[in-house]
Each structure stands twice: as structure tokens, then as C-alpha cells.
Coordinates of C-alpha atoms and ligand atoms in Angstrom, one line a residue:
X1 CA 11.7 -4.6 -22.7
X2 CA 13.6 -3.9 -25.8
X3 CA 13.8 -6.6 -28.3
X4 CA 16.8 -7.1 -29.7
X5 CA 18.2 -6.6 -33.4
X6 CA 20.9 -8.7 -35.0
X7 CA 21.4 -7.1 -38.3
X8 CA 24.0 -8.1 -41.2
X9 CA 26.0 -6.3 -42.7
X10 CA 27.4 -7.7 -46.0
X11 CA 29.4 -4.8 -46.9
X12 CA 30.9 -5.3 -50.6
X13 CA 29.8 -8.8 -50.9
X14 CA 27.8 -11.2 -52.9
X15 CA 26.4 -11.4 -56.2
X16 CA 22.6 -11.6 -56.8
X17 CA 22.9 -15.3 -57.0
X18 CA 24.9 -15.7 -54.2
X19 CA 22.3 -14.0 -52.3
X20 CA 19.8 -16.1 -53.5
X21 CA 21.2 -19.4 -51.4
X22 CA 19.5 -17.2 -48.7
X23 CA 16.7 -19.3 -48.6
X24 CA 17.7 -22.6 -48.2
X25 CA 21.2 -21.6 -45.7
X26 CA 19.6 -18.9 -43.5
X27 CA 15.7 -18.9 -43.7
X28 CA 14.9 -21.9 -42.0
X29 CA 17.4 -21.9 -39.4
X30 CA 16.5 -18.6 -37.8
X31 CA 12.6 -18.5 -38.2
X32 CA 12.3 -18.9 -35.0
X33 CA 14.8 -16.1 -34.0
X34 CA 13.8 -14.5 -30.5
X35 CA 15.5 -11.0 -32.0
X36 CA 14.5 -8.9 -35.1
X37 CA 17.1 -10.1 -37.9
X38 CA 17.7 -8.1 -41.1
X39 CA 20.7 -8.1 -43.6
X40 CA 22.0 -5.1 -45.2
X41 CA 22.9 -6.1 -48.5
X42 CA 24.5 -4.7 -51.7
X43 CA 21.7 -2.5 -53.5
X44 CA 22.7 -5.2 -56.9
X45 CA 20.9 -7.7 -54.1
X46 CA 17.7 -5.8 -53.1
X47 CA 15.8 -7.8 -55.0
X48 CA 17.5 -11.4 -54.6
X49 CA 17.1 -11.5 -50.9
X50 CA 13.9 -9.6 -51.2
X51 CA 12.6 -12.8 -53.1
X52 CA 15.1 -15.4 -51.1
X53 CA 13.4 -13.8 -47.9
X54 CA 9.7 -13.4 -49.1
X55 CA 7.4 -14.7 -45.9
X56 CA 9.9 -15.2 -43.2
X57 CA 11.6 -12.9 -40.5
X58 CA 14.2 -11.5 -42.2
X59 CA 14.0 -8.0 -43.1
X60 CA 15.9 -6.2 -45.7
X61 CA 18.5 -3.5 -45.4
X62 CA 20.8 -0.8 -47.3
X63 CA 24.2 0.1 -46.3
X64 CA 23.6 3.8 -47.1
X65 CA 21.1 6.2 -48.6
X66 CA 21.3 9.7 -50.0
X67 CA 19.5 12.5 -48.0
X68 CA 17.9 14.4 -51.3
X69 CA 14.5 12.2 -53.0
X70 CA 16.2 12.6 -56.6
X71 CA 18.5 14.4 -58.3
X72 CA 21.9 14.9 -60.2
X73 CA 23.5 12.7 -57.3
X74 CA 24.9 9.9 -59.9
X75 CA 25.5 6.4 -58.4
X76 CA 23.7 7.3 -55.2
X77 CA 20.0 6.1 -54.2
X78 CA 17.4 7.8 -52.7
X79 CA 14.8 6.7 -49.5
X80 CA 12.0 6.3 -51.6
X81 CA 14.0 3.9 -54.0
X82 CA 15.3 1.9 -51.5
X83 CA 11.6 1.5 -50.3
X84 CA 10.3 0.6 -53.4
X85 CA 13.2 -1.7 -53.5
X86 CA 11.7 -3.6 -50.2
X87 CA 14.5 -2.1 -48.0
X88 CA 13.2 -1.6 -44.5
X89 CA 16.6 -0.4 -42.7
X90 CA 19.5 1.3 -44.0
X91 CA 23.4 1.2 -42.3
X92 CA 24.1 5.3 -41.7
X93 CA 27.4 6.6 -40.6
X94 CA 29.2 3.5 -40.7
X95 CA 33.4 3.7 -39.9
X96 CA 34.3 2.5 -43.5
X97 CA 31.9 5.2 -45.3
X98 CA 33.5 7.9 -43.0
X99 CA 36.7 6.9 -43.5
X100 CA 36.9 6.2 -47.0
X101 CA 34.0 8.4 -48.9
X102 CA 34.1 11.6 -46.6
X103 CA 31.3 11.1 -44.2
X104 CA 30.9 13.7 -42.0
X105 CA 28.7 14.2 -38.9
X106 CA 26.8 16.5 -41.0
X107 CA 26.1 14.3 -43.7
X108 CA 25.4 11.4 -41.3
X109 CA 22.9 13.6 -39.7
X110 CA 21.0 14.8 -43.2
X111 CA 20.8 11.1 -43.9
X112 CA 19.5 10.1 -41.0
X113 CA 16.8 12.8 -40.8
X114 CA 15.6 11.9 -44.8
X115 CA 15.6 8.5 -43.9
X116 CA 13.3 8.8 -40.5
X117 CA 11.1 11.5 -42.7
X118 CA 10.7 8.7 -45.4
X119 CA 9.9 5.9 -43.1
X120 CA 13.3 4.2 -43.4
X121 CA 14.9 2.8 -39.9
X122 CA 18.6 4.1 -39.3
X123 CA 20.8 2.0 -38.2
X124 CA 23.1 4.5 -36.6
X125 CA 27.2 4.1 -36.7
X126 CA 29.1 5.3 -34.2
X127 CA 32.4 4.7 -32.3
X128 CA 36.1 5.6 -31.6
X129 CA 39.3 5.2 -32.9
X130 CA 41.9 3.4 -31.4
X131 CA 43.8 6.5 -30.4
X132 CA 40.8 7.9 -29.2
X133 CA 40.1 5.3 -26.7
X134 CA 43.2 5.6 -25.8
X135 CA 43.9 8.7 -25.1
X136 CA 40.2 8.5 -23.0
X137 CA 37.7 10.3 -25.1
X138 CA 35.6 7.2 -26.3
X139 CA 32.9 8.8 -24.0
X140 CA 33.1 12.3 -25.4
X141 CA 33.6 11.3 -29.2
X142 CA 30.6 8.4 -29.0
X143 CA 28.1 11.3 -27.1
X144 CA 28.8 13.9 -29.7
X145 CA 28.5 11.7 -32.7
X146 CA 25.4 10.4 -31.6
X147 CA 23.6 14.0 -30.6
X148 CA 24.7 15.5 -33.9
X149 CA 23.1 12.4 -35.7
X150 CA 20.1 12.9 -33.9
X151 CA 19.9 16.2 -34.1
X152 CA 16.6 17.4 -35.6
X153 CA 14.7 14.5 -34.2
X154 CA 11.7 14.0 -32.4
X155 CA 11.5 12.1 -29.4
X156 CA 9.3 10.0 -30.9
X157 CA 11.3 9.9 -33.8
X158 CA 14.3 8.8 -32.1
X159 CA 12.6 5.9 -30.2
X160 CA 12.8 4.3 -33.2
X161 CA 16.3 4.9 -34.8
X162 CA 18.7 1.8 -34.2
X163 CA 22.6 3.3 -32.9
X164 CA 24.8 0.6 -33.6
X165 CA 28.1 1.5 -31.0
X166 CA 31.2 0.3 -33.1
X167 CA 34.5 0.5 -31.9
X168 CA 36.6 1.2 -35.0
X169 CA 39.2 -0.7 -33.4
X170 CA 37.3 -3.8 -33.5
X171 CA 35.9 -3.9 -36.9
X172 CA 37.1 -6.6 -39.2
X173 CA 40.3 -6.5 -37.1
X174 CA 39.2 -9.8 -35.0
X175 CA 39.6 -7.6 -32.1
X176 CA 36.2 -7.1 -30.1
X177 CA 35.7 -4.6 -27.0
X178 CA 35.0 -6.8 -23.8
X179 CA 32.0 -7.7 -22.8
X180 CA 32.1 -4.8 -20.4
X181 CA 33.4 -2.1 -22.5
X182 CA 30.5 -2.9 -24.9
X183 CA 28.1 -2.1 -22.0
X184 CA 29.8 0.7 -20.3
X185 CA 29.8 2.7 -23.6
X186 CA 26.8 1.8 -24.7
X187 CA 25.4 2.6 -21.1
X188 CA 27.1 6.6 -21.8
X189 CA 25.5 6.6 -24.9
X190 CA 22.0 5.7 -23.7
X191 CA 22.5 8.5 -20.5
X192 CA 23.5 11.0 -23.2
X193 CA 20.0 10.3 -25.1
X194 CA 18.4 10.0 -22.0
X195 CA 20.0 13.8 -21.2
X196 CA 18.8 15.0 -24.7
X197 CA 15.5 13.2 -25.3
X198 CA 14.3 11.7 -21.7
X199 CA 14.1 8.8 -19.8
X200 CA 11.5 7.2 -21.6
X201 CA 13.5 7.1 -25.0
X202 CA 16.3 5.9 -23.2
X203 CA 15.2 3.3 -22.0
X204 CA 13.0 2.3 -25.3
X205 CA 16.1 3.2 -27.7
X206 CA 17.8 -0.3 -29.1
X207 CA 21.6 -0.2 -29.3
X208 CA 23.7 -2.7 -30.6
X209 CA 27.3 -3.4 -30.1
X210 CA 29.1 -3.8 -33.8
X211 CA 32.8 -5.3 -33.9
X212 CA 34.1 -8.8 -34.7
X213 CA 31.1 -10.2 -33.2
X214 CA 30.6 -14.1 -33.6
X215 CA 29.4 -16.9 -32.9
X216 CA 32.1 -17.3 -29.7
X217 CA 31.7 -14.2 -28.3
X218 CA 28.1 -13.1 -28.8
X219 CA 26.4 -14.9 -26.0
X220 CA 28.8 -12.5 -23.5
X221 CA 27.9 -9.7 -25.3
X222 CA 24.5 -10.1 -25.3
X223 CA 24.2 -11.2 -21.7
X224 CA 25.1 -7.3 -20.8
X225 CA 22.0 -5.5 -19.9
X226 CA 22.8 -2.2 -22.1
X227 CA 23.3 -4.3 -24.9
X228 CA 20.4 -4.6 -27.6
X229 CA 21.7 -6.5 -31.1
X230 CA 24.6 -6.6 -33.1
X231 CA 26.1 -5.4 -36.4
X232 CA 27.8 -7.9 -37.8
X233 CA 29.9 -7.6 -40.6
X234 CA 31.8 -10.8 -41.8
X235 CA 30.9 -13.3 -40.0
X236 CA 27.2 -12.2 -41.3
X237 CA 28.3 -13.6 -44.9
X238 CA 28.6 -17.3 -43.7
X239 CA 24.9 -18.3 -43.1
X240 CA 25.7 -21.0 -40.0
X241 CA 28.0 -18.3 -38.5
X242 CA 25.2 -15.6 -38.9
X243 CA 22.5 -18.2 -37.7
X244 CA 24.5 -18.8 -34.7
X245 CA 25.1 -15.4 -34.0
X246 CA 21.0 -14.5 -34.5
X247 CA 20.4 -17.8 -32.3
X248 CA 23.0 -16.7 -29.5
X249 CA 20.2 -17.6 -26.5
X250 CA 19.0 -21.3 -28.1
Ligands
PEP1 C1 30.6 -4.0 -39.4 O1 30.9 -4.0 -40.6 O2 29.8 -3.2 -39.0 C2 31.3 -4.9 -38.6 C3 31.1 -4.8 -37.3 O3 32.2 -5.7 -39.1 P1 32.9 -7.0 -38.4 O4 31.8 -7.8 -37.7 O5 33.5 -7.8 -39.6 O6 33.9 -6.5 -37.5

């Protein structure tokens, strides 16, 4: 059985303080979460939430990392400062970095490697355009995103990555993919890992759906059988939205 992960994703949001009202708003109402939770924060908020979160269940993530340990790479951050930071997950690949800062599928996939070789946990973004899914290459564009961002990995290795299927279409646009297009892609992208990396890792590999998920439709979403978590991007910055997204079976 996979456990789900309900991850955060505050994208450009928050001060410091601000993230500090995490513990009284969000730590008590999802301690007893059934799924993993983590929020991917602004790096000026590492060590706010770090604090705010100290002792419960949430765990702390990045929104991106940079693939060398150090270097002339000015305003970027490397794995092992994110883990000294406390940061346990870090966002990869996401639709806004690759549309607005030039990600690339290589770049995604030299993040992603540094990140598993540091002991970070990827939370892999990947998912079609509008035009794309129109035009009927969601399965081809999600299948070759996601071998090229793996690509390098062990097995073993990729067990433990979290892919994150977003639909670009449906992020921050209100618009959300059924409940059954959710789990028919993420059902190709599991057979396409299954293809590359065997059954077992397949079936062991936790994939969310990302993509105007709240609190009305994530109890649908979740109830599909490929679907592992969600990536969830503003209604993650209200804490009763988020905690009633994270509590989507109580
Ligand atoms: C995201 O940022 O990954 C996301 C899914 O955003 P939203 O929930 O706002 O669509």
C-alpha cells in the first residue's frame, strides 16, 4: 500500500512571519493526518516553518535546488544547504520554473539526480499543455518527461522519488482534470515506470495529481486508485483550506 503525500506548494508567498502562524492554523488540525504532509516554502521561510513545525508531521520542502554542491551559481541553493536548512523535499521541474526560468528536461533531470545523490526527495513535475492534450499527446509528452527525469536512476532510487502529474492546464487556472483523467494519466505514467524500472517500483512509486485541487474536489480525486497525494498550490496558503484538503478521508 502506498501512503499518500499531500504536499504544499506556496510558490512566491509568505513572509517569515506569516509562516510562522503555522503553528497555531495548521499544526494541530492535521496531526493526525492519515497521509505524509509537507509544505514547500519560500527558502526566506526554511527556518520559520522549520521552528513553527518542530515536533509534528509536517515536513519541510523547497521549491527548487541547484544540481552543483557550490559554486559561482549566484542566487541559487545547493542540496546540502537546503538540508542543513531542515528541507526534506524539494518541488523539481515544476510548469512555472519551465516556463518562466528555462527549465529544461535536461536540467530537471541533473536536479533530480543531485538531489536523490544528496538524500533530498524530488517531488517530480510533469504534465501537458493545453494544446497538447488536445491535440492527444498528453500520454506521449507525460512518458517522456518522466523517463528523461529519471534517467540515471536506480530502481531503488526511483522507489522513492515523488512524480507529481500536473496538467498545466489546470494550474492556478481553477480548472482541474476529472477525476478520471487524473487516474488514466497517472495510470500511463506508472505503466511507463513499470516498463523502465519493473513492476515492483511501479507499484511502490507515489504519484500525485497537482492542479486546482481543493477542498471540493479532493475527496474524488483521491478516491481513484492510481492516485497517491496532491500538489497543491493556492489553496495550500489558506491553512483551513490546506487542512481540509490533507484531511480529505475524515
Ligand atoms: C501547483 O503550484 O503545483 C499547483 C497545482 O497550483 P494550484 O493548486 O494553484 O493549481
Amino acid at each position: 500500500m502506498r501512503k499518500p503525500i499531500i504536499a504544499g506548494n506556496w510558490k512566491m508567498n509568505k513572509t517569515p512571519e506569516e509562516a510562522a502562524e503555522l503553528r497555531r492554523a495548521l499544526v494541530p488540525a492535521v496531526k493526525d493526518a492519515t497521509c505524509d504532509v509537507v509544505v514547500c516554502v519560500p527558502a526566506v521561510c526554511f527556518g520559520a516553518v522549520k521552528a513553527a513545525a518542530e515536533g509534528s508531521n509536517i515536513r519541510l520542502g523547497a521549491q527548487n535546488v541547484h544540481f552543483a554542491p557550490s559554486g559561482a551559481y549566484t542566487g541559487e541553493l545547493s542540496v546540502g544547504m537546503l538540508k542543513a536548512c531542515g528541507v526534506e523535499y524539494v518541488v523539481i521541474g515544476h510548469s512555472e520554473r519551465r516556463q518562466y526560468f528555462g527549465e529544461t528536461d535536461k536540467t530537471v533531470n541533473l536536479r533530480v539526480k543531485a538531489a536523490v545523490a544528496g538524500g533530498l526527495i524530488p517531488i517530480l513535475c510533469v504534465g501537458e499543455l493545453k494544446d497538447e492534450r488536445e491535440s492527444g499527446y498528453t500520454d506521449a509528452i507525460v512518458e517522456y518527461q518522466t523517463r528523461m527525469a529519471l534517467s540515471g536512476l536506480t530502481a531503488e532510487q526511483v522507489t522513492n522519488v515523488v512524480i507529481a502529474y500536473e496538467p498545466v492546464w489546470a494550474i492556478g487556472t481553477g480548472l482541474t482534470a476529472t477525476d478520471e483523467q487524473a487516474n488514466e494519466t497517472i495510470g500511463v505514467i506508472r505503466k511507463a515506470i513499470g516498463r523502465l524500472y519493473g513492476a515492483a517500483v511501479a507499484d511502490a512509486v507515489r504519484i500525485q495529481y497537482g492542479g486546482s485541487m481543493n477542498p471540493g474536489n479532493v475527496k474524488g480525486l483521491m478516491a481513484q486508485p492510481e492516485i497517491d497525494g496532491g500538489l497543491i498550490g493556492g489553496a495550500s496558503l489558506k491553512a483551513p483550506d490546506f487542512t481540509a484538503v490533507v484531511r480529505y478521508d475524515a
